[in-house]
Amino acid sequence: MSAPPSAGTARFALDPDFAVGTADPRLFGSFVEHLGRCVYTGIYEPGHPSADEQGLRTDVLELIRELGVTAIRYPGGNFVSGYRWEDGVGPRDKRPRRLDPAWRSTETNQFGLSEFMDFLRKVGGEPMMAVNLGTRGVEDAMRLLEYANHPGGTELSDLRAAHGDKDPFGIRLWCLGNEMDGPWQIGHKSAEEYGALATATARAMRMIDPTLELVACGSSGQSMPTFAAWESTVLQHAYEEVDYISMHAYYEELDGDRDSFLASAVDTESFIENVVATCDHVGARLKSKKKINISFDEWNVWYMNNPESSVMTPPEDWAEAPRLLEDNYSVTDAVVFGSLLIALLRHADRVKVACLAQLVNVIAPILTEPGGPAWRQTTFFPFAQASRYGRGTVLQVRPESPVYQTAKYGEVPLLHATAVRDEDSGAVTVFAVNRSRTEPLPLEVALRGLGQGEVVEHSVLADADPDARNTLEQPERVRPHTAAPGTTSLTGGVLHTTLEPLSWNVIRLR
C-alpha cells in the first residue's frame, strides 16, 4: 500500500499491468452539423482567398489536421431530423433551398454528402453518418446506404456515379437518428416508439451490409427525466442489432459557481458509469454475451443559458448561416474541457467513439471570419495534445488528492488525471488538471515496471487571467507554455512536479 500523500500533495502510481483499455482513435472525433456557420463560412466558403476548387477553406483544413480529429459526425444533430439527404447531392444549381426548423434557418444545400466526403479525404477523417429517424425512417435509411456504399449497378449507386462519385463512399459508422428522447426534436418519439424504429432500421441496413457499425440514440443528458429508463427500453428492443448507445453532455458555468464548473467531469464519469451499468443490466436480462459500448458523440462546454455568450435563435428568422452558438472560450473553459477529455480516456474500455461538438465556429475549437482569418480557441490545445499523445493503452490512475467543496458535487479531488502508454515506444503521457483556482498542486507519480526514463516535456495551459481568451484581435493571446525550469523531474522511478493553479498539464515521459 502506498503511503498517504503529504499535506497538500497529490499522488498516484502507474503500472503497465493495471490498464483500463486501449484508447480507440475514434475517441478523438468531432461533429459537423448544418448549424449556424459550422459549414457555410466555416469549412466551406467559395470565394474566400484560401478556398480550393471545391470551395473548402484551406486555412481551416490546415487547422483541422493540426487538431487531429478522426471520426466526424454528419449532418446533425437536430438538423438531421428534418433533413432530406437527396437535397444535398447532384448538380449544385439544381439543389433546392429548404427551411430548417431545427435552427430556424434557410438551408441552401450547396454543401452535401459528396462535399462532405471530399472534405474528409482532405483532413484524413472517417465519416460517421446520421440517418433521419425524425420525419423519415427505414426506407430512407436504406436508400441513403445504397447511394453511399453500393459499388454500382442499381438506380441509386449509379446515380452517385452520375453525380461524379464513381467509387462508393464506404461509410461504416452510422447513427440511427439524433436525440429522439428530446421534446425539442423534430419527430420526437417515446422510448418504445424509437426502440422499435431503430431496431427495424438497423435490421434493414444490415440486410444490405451486415458489417456496419450502428449507434442507437441514448439520453440527451443524465438530467433528462427519462434517463436510464430510456436506455433500458430502447436496448430491450435493439440490443442485438446495434453496437453502441449514444451519450450527449454539455457543461457551463452557472450563477458564478466556478468551483462546481471545474468539477464538471464528475458528472461525465457518473453519466458514463450509469449508462454502462444500464447496458450491462439489459444484456444480463437478455442473457446476451454481447457488450454494448458507448458513442459519446456530443460533448463540450456550451454556454446555452448565457444570452450574452451564445445566441440560441437567429437574430433574423430563416437567415442563411446565421451566427449561432459562437462561444468564445476562456482559459477556465479550456481546463474544464481538458478534464472532460480525461474523463473519456479514463473510460476507454467502454467509450469507443466520442465527438467534440462542434468543429468550426459553433461551440468549436476553431473560429473563422467570412473572408477573413481562422484561429485556434483555447480549447483547441487540449484536444490537439490529447489526440496526438493519447493513443495507446490507458493506465489505471487512482489518485490520492487534496479535496475541495463544491455546491453541486460535494467534495471533489483537486487533481483529475489519466495516463496513456504508447505500446510501440513505451513512452507514457500523463494528462492532469489542477482544479484549484488559487494554489499550485504538488504531484508525485510512482512509475512501476515502466523503467527509469526521463521527462521529455511538461506543457501547461494556464494564465494569470483565468478569463483570457483568443479573439479576432488577439488570436495568439493564450497558448500552452513549458513548465518553469526545475518544476518537473524524474528520479528513482518517481515523477515529481507541481501543477500551476487552474491548469491543464501534459507531461511526456520517455
Short mmCIF file of C-alpha atoms in Angstrom, two decimals:
data_model
loop_
_atom_site.label_atom_id
_atom_site.label_comp_id
_atom_site.label_asym_id
_atom_site.label_seq_id
_atom_site.Cartn_x
_atom_site.Cartn_y
_atom_site.Cartn_z
CA MET A 1 0.00 0.00 0.00
CA SER A 2 1.25 3.46 -0.87
CA ALA A 3 1.77 5.97 1.88
CA PRO A 4 -0.81 8.75 2.14
CA PRO A 5 0.14 11.98 0.39
CA SER A 6 1.80 14.66 2.43
CA ALA A 7 -0.36 17.66 3.22
CA GLY A 8 -1.36 19.42 0.02
CA THR A 9 0.27 16.78 -2.24
CA ALA A 10 -1.47 14.56 -4.79
CA ARG A 11 -0.08 11.13 -5.62
CA PHE A 12 -0.75 8.10 -7.78
CA ALA A 13 1.10 5.08 -9.19
CA LEU A 14 1.35 3.81 -12.76
CA ASP A 15 1.90 0.15 -13.62
CA PRO A 16 1.59 -1.37 -17.12
CA ASP A 17 -0.03 -4.45 -15.58
CA PHE A 18 -3.01 -2.33 -14.49
CA ALA A 19 -4.71 -0.92 -17.57
CA VAL A 20 -8.16 0.41 -18.35
CA GLY A 21 -8.09 -0.49 -22.03
CA THR A 22 -6.95 0.76 -25.41
CA ALA A 23 -7.85 4.29 -26.44
CA ASP A 24 -9.75 3.92 -29.71
CA PRO A 25 -8.64 6.59 -32.24
CA ARG A 26 -12.33 7.42 -32.65
CA LEU A 27 -12.26 8.95 -29.15
CA PHE A 28 -10.82 12.00 -30.87
CA GLY A 29 -13.73 12.57 -33.22
CA SER A 30 -15.72 15.71 -33.91
CA PHE A 31 -19.01 16.87 -35.39
CA VAL A 32 -20.07 18.93 -38.41
CA GLU A 33 -23.73 19.98 -38.40
CA HIS A 34 -25.63 22.28 -40.72
CA LEU A 35 -26.00 24.75 -37.87
CA GLY A 36 -25.03 28.42 -37.88
CA ARG A 37 -21.64 28.92 -39.55
CA CYS A 38 -20.15 25.48 -38.98
CA VAL A 39 -20.41 24.59 -42.68
CA TYR A 40 -21.02 27.85 -44.54
CA THR A 41 -18.16 30.36 -43.95
CA GLY A 42 -16.69 27.75 -41.59
CA ILE A 43 -15.29 24.84 -43.59
CA TYR A 44 -16.94 25.84 -46.89
CA GLU A 45 -16.64 29.33 -48.35
CA PRO A 46 -16.23 29.62 -52.13
CA GLY A 47 -14.62 32.93 -52.92
CA HIS A 48 -12.53 33.03 -49.74
CA PRO A 49 -8.87 33.83 -50.52
CA SER A 50 -7.85 30.40 -49.21
CA ALA A 51 -10.68 28.38 -50.85
CA ASP A 52 -9.73 25.43 -53.04
CA GLU A 53 -11.54 24.47 -56.25
CA GLN A 54 -14.30 22.77 -54.25
CA GLY A 55 -14.86 25.83 -52.04
CA LEU A 56 -13.21 24.41 -48.91
CA ARG A 57 -11.18 26.86 -46.82
CA THR A 58 -7.63 25.52 -46.85
CA ASP A 59 -6.71 27.62 -43.79
CA VAL A 60 -9.42 25.77 -41.85
CA LEU A 61 -8.39 22.39 -43.29
CA GLU A 62 -4.85 23.00 -42.04
CA LEU A 63 -6.08 23.73 -38.51
CA ILE A 64 -8.34 20.67 -38.52
CA ARG A 65 -5.40 18.47 -39.49
CA GLU A 66 -3.37 20.04 -36.68
CA LEU A 67 -6.27 19.38 -34.28
CA GLY A 68 -6.07 15.67 -35.12
CA VAL A 69 -9.74 14.76 -35.42
CA THR A 70 -10.63 11.25 -36.52
CA ALA A 71 -14.31 10.27 -36.97
CA ILE A 72 -16.53 13.22 -37.93
CA ARG A 73 -20.27 13.00 -37.38
CA TYR A 74 -22.58 14.50 -40.06
CA PRO A 75 -25.03 16.16 -40.91
CA GLY A 76 -26.58 16.55 -37.42
CA GLY A 77 -27.61 16.91 -34.70
CA ASN A 78 -31.09 18.38 -34.55
CA PHE A 79 -30.73 19.30 -38.23
CA VAL A 80 -30.81 15.67 -39.38
CA SER A 81 -34.31 15.02 -38.01
CA GLY A 82 -35.82 17.17 -40.78
CA TYR A 83 -33.18 16.58 -43.48
CA ARG A 84 -33.71 15.10 -46.94
CA TRP A 85 -30.31 13.77 -47.98
CA GLU A 86 -31.33 13.85 -51.68
CA ASP A 87 -31.37 17.66 -51.47
CA GLY A 88 -27.60 17.72 -50.98
CA VAL A 89 -26.47 15.57 -53.93
CA GLY A 90 -26.16 16.19 -57.65
CA PRO A 91 -25.58 19.48 -59.50
CA ARG A 92 -25.50 22.40 -57.10
CA ASP A 93 -27.59 24.64 -59.35
CA LYS A 94 -30.44 22.15 -59.14
CA ARG A 95 -30.40 21.71 -55.36
CA PRO A 96 -33.44 23.10 -53.53
CA ARG A 97 -33.42 25.69 -50.77
CA ARG A 98 -35.25 24.43 -47.68
CA LEU A 99 -36.42 25.72 -44.33
CA ASP A 100 -34.54 24.19 -41.39
CA PRO A 101 -36.99 24.30 -38.46
CA ALA A 102 -34.39 22.89 -36.05
CA TRP A 103 -32.33 26.11 -36.13
CA ARG A 104 -34.89 28.39 -37.84
CA SER A 105 -32.55 28.95 -40.76
CA THR A 106 -32.57 28.55 -44.54
CA GLU A 107 -30.52 25.64 -45.86
CA THR A 108 -29.08 26.20 -49.35
CA ASN A 109 -27.85 22.59 -49.75
CA GLN A 110 -24.76 23.83 -51.56
CA PHE A 111 -22.78 21.52 -49.26
CA GLY A 112 -23.92 17.90 -49.09
CA LEU A 113 -22.73 14.31 -48.93
CA SER A 114 -20.21 14.44 -51.79
CA GLU A 115 -18.71 17.69 -50.50
CA PHE A 116 -18.50 16.21 -47.00
CA MET A 117 -16.65 13.15 -48.27
CA ASP A 118 -14.24 15.39 -50.22
CA PHE A 119 -13.68 17.38 -47.02
CA LEU A 120 -12.95 14.16 -45.08
CA ARG A 121 -10.40 13.00 -47.63
CA LYS A 122 -8.57 16.29 -47.25
CA VAL A 123 -8.46 16.25 -43.44
CA GLY A 124 -7.94 12.49 -43.08
CA GLY A 125 -11.19 11.84 -41.20
CA GLU A 126 -13.62 8.93 -41.07
CA PRO A 127 -17.33 9.52 -41.79
CA MET A 128 -19.94 8.96 -39.09
CA MET A 129 -23.27 9.39 -40.90
CA ALA A 130 -26.59 10.06 -39.20
CA VAL A 131 -29.91 8.99 -40.74
CA ASN A 132 -33.18 10.88 -40.31
CA LEU A 133 -35.49 8.98 -37.98
CA GLY A 134 -37.46 12.10 -37.12
CA THR A 135 -39.50 12.77 -40.26
CA ARG A 136 -38.31 9.73 -42.25
CA GLY A 137 -37.47 6.11 -41.47
CA VAL A 138 -36.47 2.66 -42.68
CA GLU A 139 -36.83 3.14 -46.45
CA ASP A 140 -34.91 6.42 -46.45
CA ALA A 141 -32.05 4.90 -44.46
CA MET A 142 -31.83 2.00 -46.93
CA ARG A 143 -31.82 4.38 -49.89
CA LEU A 144 -29.08 6.54 -48.39
CA LEU A 145 -26.99 3.46 -47.63
CA GLU A 146 -27.37 2.17 -51.19
CA TYR A 147 -26.44 5.56 -52.65
CA ALA A 148 -23.41 5.92 -50.39
CA ASN A 149 -21.96 2.43 -50.24
CA HIS A 150 -23.17 0.12 -53.04
CA PRO A 151 -20.50 -0.32 -55.75
CA GLY A 152 -22.83 0.08 -58.75
CA GLY A 153 -25.44 -1.47 -60.98
CA THR A 154 -28.51 -0.14 -59.14
CA GLU A 155 -30.55 3.03 -59.52
CA LEU A 156 -29.06 4.82 -56.51
CA SER A 157 -25.47 3.62 -56.79
CA ASP A 158 -25.48 4.55 -60.49
CA LEU A 159 -26.95 7.93 -59.55
CA ARG A 160 -23.97 8.51 -57.25
CA ALA A 161 -21.63 7.69 -60.13
CA ALA A 162 -23.57 10.03 -62.42
CA HIS A 163 -23.09 12.75 -59.80
CA GLY A 164 -19.32 12.33 -60.13
CA ASP A 165 -18.52 9.79 -57.39
CA LYS A 166 -17.86 6.51 -59.18
CA ASP A 167 -16.33 4.81 -56.15
CA PRO A 168 -18.56 4.05 -53.15
CA PHE A 169 -18.01 6.12 -50.02
CA GLY A 170 -17.63 3.06 -47.75
CA ILE A 171 -19.26 4.62 -44.67
CA ARG A 172 -19.01 2.09 -41.81
CA LEU A 173 -20.33 4.02 -38.80
CA TRP A 174 -23.98 5.14 -38.72
CA CYS A 175 -26.15 6.95 -36.15
CA LEU A 176 -29.79 5.85 -36.01
CA GLY A 177 -31.27 9.32 -35.58
CA ASN A 178 -30.42 12.03 -33.07
CA GLU A 179 -31.66 12.84 -29.53
CA MET A 180 -35.02 11.22 -30.14
CA ASP A 181 -35.74 11.41 -26.39
CA GLY A 182 -35.82 15.22 -26.55
CA PRO A 183 -39.18 17.04 -26.84
CA TRP A 184 -37.34 19.69 -28.93
CA GLN A 185 -36.50 17.09 -31.59
CA ILE A 186 -38.40 17.09 -34.88
CA GLY A 187 -40.28 13.78 -34.79
CA HIS A 188 -39.65 13.22 -31.06
CA LYS A 189 -40.67 9.71 -30.01
CA SER A 190 -41.24 7.69 -26.88
CA ALA A 191 -38.65 5.09 -25.96
CA GLU A 192 -40.96 2.31 -27.16
CA GLU A 193 -41.57 4.05 -30.50
CA TYR A 194 -37.93 4.86 -31.07
CA GLY A 195 -36.70 1.44 -29.91
CA ALA A 196 -38.97 -0.30 -32.42
CA LEU A 197 -38.00 2.09 -35.26
CA ALA A 198 -34.26 1.88 -34.53
CA THR A 199 -34.45 -1.92 -34.47
CA ALA A 200 -36.32 -2.09 -37.77
CA THR A 201 -33.91 0.39 -39.38
CA ALA A 202 -30.85 -1.48 -38.10
CA ARG A 203 -32.14 -4.81 -39.40
CA ALA A 204 -32.90 -3.36 -42.82
CA MET A 205 -29.49 -1.67 -43.09
CA ARG A 206 -27.72 -4.86 -42.05
CA MET A 207 -29.59 -6.76 -44.78
CA ILE A 208 -27.68 -4.56 -47.21
CA ASP A 209 -24.39 -4.66 -45.30
CA PRO A 210 -24.03 -6.81 -42.15
CA THR A 211 -20.63 -5.27 -41.34
CA LEU A 212 -21.97 -1.80 -40.47
CA GLU A 213 -21.47 -0.34 -37.01
CA LEU A 214 -24.67 1.19 -35.66
CA VAL A 215 -25.33 3.70 -32.88
CA ALA A 216 -28.70 3.87 -31.12
CA CYS A 217 -29.83 7.13 -29.51
CA GLY A 218 -29.32 7.23 -25.78
CA SER A 219 -30.38 10.04 -23.48
CA SER A 220 -29.60 13.66 -24.36
CA GLY A 221 -28.21 14.08 -20.85
CA GLN A 222 -28.18 12.49 -17.42
CA SER A 223 -30.66 15.13 -16.22
CA MET A 224 -33.37 14.05 -18.66
CA PRO A 225 -36.44 12.80 -16.76
CA THR A 226 -36.44 9.61 -18.83
CA PHE A 227 -32.72 8.89 -18.31
CA ALA A 228 -31.82 5.21 -17.80
CA ALA A 229 -35.42 4.12 -18.40
CA TRP A 230 -34.93 5.36 -21.99
CA GLU A 231 -31.72 3.34 -22.46
CA SER A 232 -33.28 0.27 -20.89
CA THR A 233 -36.38 0.37 -23.11
CA VAL A 234 -34.51 1.16 -26.33
CA LEU A 235 -31.96 -1.59 -25.75
CA GLN A 236 -34.65 -4.07 -24.81
CA HIS A 237 -35.66 -3.70 -28.48
CA ALA A 238 -32.34 -3.06 -30.20
CA TYR A 239 -29.64 -4.74 -28.07
CA GLU A 240 -28.66 -7.41 -30.61
CA GLU A 241 -28.99 -5.02 -33.58
CA VAL A 242 -26.69 -2.15 -32.52
CA ASP A 243 -23.09 -1.78 -31.38
CA TYR A 244 -23.20 1.50 -29.44
CA ILE A 245 -25.57 3.70 -27.50
CA SER A 246 -25.02 7.44 -27.68
CA MET A 247 -24.37 9.92 -24.88
CA HIS A 248 -24.54 13.73 -25.06
CA ALA A 249 -23.38 16.17 -22.38
CA TYR A 250 -22.65 19.89 -22.23
CA TYR A 251 -21.39 21.98 -19.32
CA GLU A 252 -21.30 25.67 -18.45
CA GLU A 253 -20.55 27.91 -15.50
CA LEU A 254 -23.86 28.95 -13.91
CA ASP A 255 -24.55 31.70 -11.37
CA GLY A 256 -20.84 32.34 -10.83
CA ASP A 257 -20.29 28.86 -9.38
CA ARG A 258 -16.87 28.28 -10.91
CA ASP A 259 -15.84 25.63 -8.38
CA SER A 260 -18.71 23.36 -9.48
CA PHE A 261 -18.00 24.12 -13.14
CA LEU A 262 -14.39 23.00 -12.69
CA ALA A 263 -15.72 19.68 -11.36
CA SER A 264 -17.95 19.05 -14.39
CA ALA A 265 -16.14 15.81 -15.23
CA VAL A 266 -17.54 14.33 -12.01
CA ASP A 267 -20.90 14.32 -13.79
CA THR A 268 -19.33 12.97 -17.00
CA GLU A 269 -17.79 9.98 -15.24
CA SER A 270 -21.01 9.29 -13.32
CA PHE A 271 -23.02 9.52 -16.55
CA ILE A 272 -20.73 7.04 -18.34
CA GLU A 273 -20.76 4.58 -15.46
CA ASN A 274 -24.55 4.74 -15.15
CA VAL A 275 -25.07 4.14 -18.87
CA VAL A 276 -22.62 1.21 -18.83
CA ALA A 277 -24.45 -0.28 -15.83
CA THR A 278 -27.79 0.09 -17.63
CA CYS A 279 -26.44 -1.52 -20.81
CA ASP A 280 -24.97 -4.43 -18.89
CA HIS A 281 -28.19 -4.89 -16.92
CA VAL A 282 -30.18 -5.19 -20.16
CA GLY A 283 -27.57 -7.56 -21.57
CA ALA A 284 -27.82 -9.74 -18.47
CA ARG A 285 -31.60 -9.70 -18.63
CA LEU A 286 -31.44 -10.79 -22.28
CA LYS A 287 -28.77 -13.39 -21.43
CA SER A 288 -26.59 -11.90 -24.17
CA LYS A 289 -22.83 -12.37 -24.40
CA LYS A 290 -22.54 -9.11 -26.31
CA LYS A 291 -21.36 -5.82 -24.77
CA ILE A 292 -22.81 -2.50 -25.90
CA ASN A 293 -20.18 0.23 -26.00
CA ILE A 294 -20.55 3.99 -25.73
CA SER A 295 -20.57 6.58 -28.52
CA PHE A 296 -20.20 9.87 -26.63
CA ASP A 297 -20.97 11.68 -29.85
CA GLU A 298 -21.71 15.14 -28.46
CA TRP A 299 -19.70 16.74 -25.66
CA ASN A 300 -18.30 20.19 -24.93
CA VAL A 301 -18.51 23.33 -22.85
CA TRP A 302 -21.56 25.26 -24.09
CA TYR A 303 -22.99 28.46 -22.62
CA MET A 304 -26.54 27.72 -23.69
CA ASN A 305 -28.03 29.69 -20.78
CA ASN A 306 -25.97 32.85 -21.24
CA PRO A 307 -27.59 35.12 -23.84
CA GLU A 308 -24.53 37.38 -23.93
CA SER A 309 -22.30 34.47 -24.85
CA SER A 310 -24.36 32.24 -27.10
CA VAL A 311 -27.26 33.21 -29.37
CA MET A 312 -29.71 30.30 -29.36
CA THR A 313 -32.05 31.59 -32.10
CA PRO A 314 -31.12 33.54 -35.23
CA PRO A 315 -31.48 37.32 -34.97
CA GLU A 316 -33.36 37.11 -38.28
CA ASP A 317 -35.73 34.20 -38.89
CA TRP A 318 -34.77 31.89 -41.76
CA ALA A 319 -31.40 33.57 -42.37
CA GLU A 320 -28.66 31.69 -44.23
CA ALA A 321 -25.80 30.57 -41.97
CA PRO A 322 -26.57 32.96 -39.08
CA ARG A 323 -24.14 33.44 -36.22
CA LEU A 324 -25.33 30.87 -33.72
CA LEU A 325 -23.68 29.36 -30.62
CA GLU A 326 -20.33 31.06 -31.28
CA ASP A 327 -18.96 30.76 -27.75
CA ASN A 328 -15.54 32.32 -27.21
CA TYR A 329 -13.70 30.08 -24.74
CA SER A 330 -11.57 31.18 -21.81
CA VAL A 331 -8.64 29.51 -20.05
CA THR A 332 -11.09 28.27 -17.40
CA ASP A 333 -13.22 26.69 -20.13
CA ALA A 334 -10.13 25.01 -21.58
CA VAL A 335 -9.21 23.48 -18.21
CA VAL A 336 -12.74 22.06 -17.84
CA PHE A 337 -12.58 20.88 -21.46
CA GLY A 338 -9.31 19.06 -20.73
CA SER A 339 -10.89 17.44 -17.70
CA LEU A 340 -13.71 16.13 -19.92
CA LEU A 341 -11.08 14.59 -22.22
CA ILE A 342 -9.52 12.93 -19.17
CA ALA A 343 -12.93 11.50 -18.23
CA LEU A 344 -13.32 9.95 -21.68
CA LEU A 345 -9.85 8.39 -21.56
CA ARG A 346 -10.44 7.04 -18.06
CA HIS A 347 -13.35 5.02 -19.50
CA ALA A 348 -11.67 3.91 -22.72
CA ASP A 349 -12.69 0.31 -22.06
CA ARG A 350 -16.29 1.19 -22.96
CA VAL A 351 -16.22 4.66 -24.57
CA LYS A 352 -15.07 3.79 -28.08
CA VAL A 353 -16.35 6.79 -30.04
CA ALA A 354 -16.51 10.43 -28.93
CA CYS A 355 -17.31 13.54 -30.96
CA LEU A 356 -16.44 17.04 -29.86
CA ALA A 357 -19.42 19.18 -30.79
CA GLN A 358 -18.67 21.01 -32.95
CA LEU A 359 -15.68 21.54 -35.23
CA VAL A 360 -15.79 25.12 -36.55
CA ASN A 361 -17.49 28.32 -35.26
CA VAL A 362 -20.38 26.58 -33.43
CA ILE A 363 -19.15 25.90 -29.84
CA ALA A 364 -15.93 24.97 -31.58
CA PRO A 365 -12.14 24.89 -31.13
CA ILE A 366 -11.72 26.84 -34.39
CA LEU A 367 -13.23 30.24 -35.21
CA THR A 368 -13.37 31.99 -38.58
CA GLU A 369 -14.43 35.28 -40.08
CA PRO A 370 -16.13 35.34 -43.50
CA GLY A 371 -13.50 36.43 -45.99
CA GLY A 372 -11.04 36.72 -43.11
CA PRO A 373 -8.79 34.63 -40.88
CA ALA A 374 -9.25 31.41 -38.92
CA TRP A 375 -7.76 30.91 -35.45
CA ARG A 376 -7.46 28.50 -32.53
CA GLN A 377 -9.62 28.82 -29.44
CA THR A 378 -8.22 27.92 -26.01
CA THR A 379 -9.93 24.51 -26.21
CA PHE A 380 -8.02 23.70 -29.39
CA PHE A 381 -4.85 22.93 -27.46
CA PRO A 382 -6.04 20.23 -25.00
CA PHE A 383 -7.80 18.38 -27.82
CA ALA A 384 -4.80 18.51 -30.17
CA GLN A 385 -2.46 17.30 -27.42
CA ALA A 386 -4.79 14.50 -26.31
CA SER A 387 -5.29 13.33 -29.89
CA ARG A 388 -1.54 13.32 -30.51
CA TYR A 389 -0.34 11.77 -27.25
CA GLY A 390 -3.45 9.93 -26.02
CA ARG A 391 -3.18 6.96 -28.40
CA GLY A 392 -2.28 3.65 -26.78
CA THR A 393 -3.09 1.84 -23.54
CA VAL A 394 -4.84 3.88 -20.87
CA LEU A 395 -3.32 3.03 -17.50
CA GLN A 396 -5.32 2.93 -14.29
CA VAL A 397 -4.97 6.12 -12.28
CA ARG A 398 -6.39 6.11 -8.77
CA PRO A 399 -5.07 9.27 -7.21
CA GLU A 400 -4.96 10.33 -3.62
CA SER A 401 -5.55 14.05 -3.68
CA PRO A 402 -6.45 17.03 -1.55
CA VAL A 403 -10.11 17.88 -1.99
CA TYR A 404 -12.31 20.95 -2.13
CA GLN A 405 -16.02 21.57 -1.60
CA THR A 406 -18.45 22.29 -4.43
CA ALA A 407 -22.09 23.30 -4.22
CA LYS A 408 -23.13 20.88 -6.96
CA TYR A 409 -20.94 17.79 -6.46
CA GLY A 410 -19.90 17.94 -2.83
CA GLU A 411 -16.29 17.02 -2.04
CA VAL A 412 -14.16 16.80 -5.19
CA PRO A 413 -10.44 15.98 -5.66
CA LEU A 414 -8.28 18.89 -6.81
CA LEU A 415 -6.43 16.51 -9.13
CA HIS A 416 -8.06 14.94 -12.18
CA ALA A 417 -5.66 12.76 -14.15
CA THR A 418 -5.09 9.88 -16.51
CA ALA A 419 -2.07 8.36 -18.31
CA VAL A 420 -1.57 6.69 -21.67
CA ARG A 421 1.27 4.37 -22.68
CA ASP A 422 2.41 4.03 -26.29
CA GLU A 423 2.88 0.29 -26.78
CA ASP A 424 5.47 0.66 -29.54
CA SER A 425 7.85 3.06 -27.80
CA GLY A 426 6.86 2.53 -24.16
CA ALA A 427 6.51 6.30 -23.77
CA VAL A 428 3.99 7.44 -21.16
CA THR A 429 1.99 10.66 -21.22
CA VAL A 430 0.29 11.98 -18.10
CA PHE A 431 -2.70 14.30 -18.58
CA ALA A 432 -3.55 16.22 -15.41
CA VAL A 433 -5.78 19.08 -14.31
CA ASN A 434 -5.38 21.12 -11.15
CA ARG A 435 -8.86 22.36 -10.20
CA SER A 436 -7.63 24.77 -7.56
CA ARG A 437 -8.24 28.34 -8.66
CA THR A 438 -5.54 29.80 -6.41
CA GLU A 439 -3.00 27.20 -5.25
CA PRO A 440 -0.34 25.13 -7.03
CA LEU A 441 -0.66 21.38 -6.51
CA PRO A 442 2.42 19.23 -5.83
CA LEU A 443 2.19 15.85 -7.57
CA GLU A 444 4.15 12.61 -7.17
CA VAL A 445 3.76 9.72 -9.62
CA ALA A 446 5.38 6.36 -8.89
CA LEU A 447 6.37 4.53 -12.09
CA ARG A 448 6.31 0.78 -11.59
CA GLY A 449 7.55 -1.58 -14.29
CA LEU A 450 7.99 1.32 -16.71
CA GLY A 451 11.76 1.78 -16.45
CA GLN A 452 13.55 4.88 -15.23
CA GLY A 453 13.07 7.06 -18.31
CA GLU A 454 13.24 10.83 -18.49
CA VAL A 455 10.91 13.81 -18.79
CA VAL A 456 10.59 14.92 -22.41
CA GLU A 457 8.15 17.78 -21.91
CA HIS A 458 5.81 19.35 -19.39
CA SER A 459 3.32 21.55 -21.25
CA VAL A 460 0.95 23.79 -19.27
CA LEU A 461 -2.17 25.68 -20.29
CA ALA A 462 -2.80 28.29 -17.60
CA ASP A 463 -2.86 32.05 -17.32
CA ALA A 464 -2.78 34.76 -14.67
CA ASP A 465 -6.15 35.82 -16.10
CA PRO A 466 -8.50 32.79 -15.92
CA ASP A 467 -10.86 34.57 -18.33
CA ALA A 468 -8.21 35.17 -21.01
CA ARG A 469 -9.24 34.02 -24.46
CA ASN A 470 -8.19 34.12 -28.11
CA THR A 471 -10.08 36.61 -30.27
CA LEU A 472 -10.02 38.03 -33.78
CA GLU A 473 -7.97 40.94 -32.43
CA GLN A 474 -5.69 38.72 -30.28
CA PRO A 475 -5.70 35.24 -31.85
CA GLU A 476 -2.49 34.18 -30.05
CA ARG A 477 -3.32 35.56 -26.58
CA VAL A 478 -3.47 32.09 -25.00
CA ARG A 479 -1.12 29.23 -25.84
CA PRO A 480 0.41 26.37 -23.82
CA HIS A 481 3.78 27.12 -22.26
CA THR A 482 6.59 24.98 -20.89
CA ALA A 483 6.62 24.46 -17.13
CA ALA A 484 9.21 26.56 -15.30
CA PRO A 485 12.71 25.04 -15.17
CA GLY A 486 13.14 22.68 -12.24
CA THR A 487 9.39 22.17 -11.85
CA THR A 488 9.33 18.59 -13.15
CA SER A 489 11.86 15.82 -12.56
CA LEU A 490 12.07 12.02 -12.60
CA THR A 491 14.33 10.38 -10.04
CA GLY A 492 14.33 6.90 -8.59
CA GLY A 493 11.26 5.92 -10.59
CA VAL A 494 9.17 8.76 -9.14
CA LEU A 495 7.94 11.77 -11.09
CA HIS A 496 7.89 14.97 -9.05
CA THR A 497 6.15 18.09 -10.32
CA THR A 498 3.95 20.97 -9.32
CA LEU A 499 0.80 21.83 -11.26
CA GLU A 500 0.02 25.52 -11.64
CA PRO A 501 -3.33 26.75 -10.30
CA LEU A 502 -6.25 26.22 -12.68
CA SER A 503 -4.19 24.37 -15.26
CA TRP A 504 -4.23 21.67 -17.93
CA ASN A 505 -0.95 19.72 -17.99
CA VAL A 506 0.64 17.27 -20.45
CA ILE A 507 3.73 15.53 -19.07
CA ARG A 508 5.54 13.31 -21.57
CA LEU A 509 7.94 10.63 -20.30
CA ARG A 510 10.36 8.70 -22.50
#
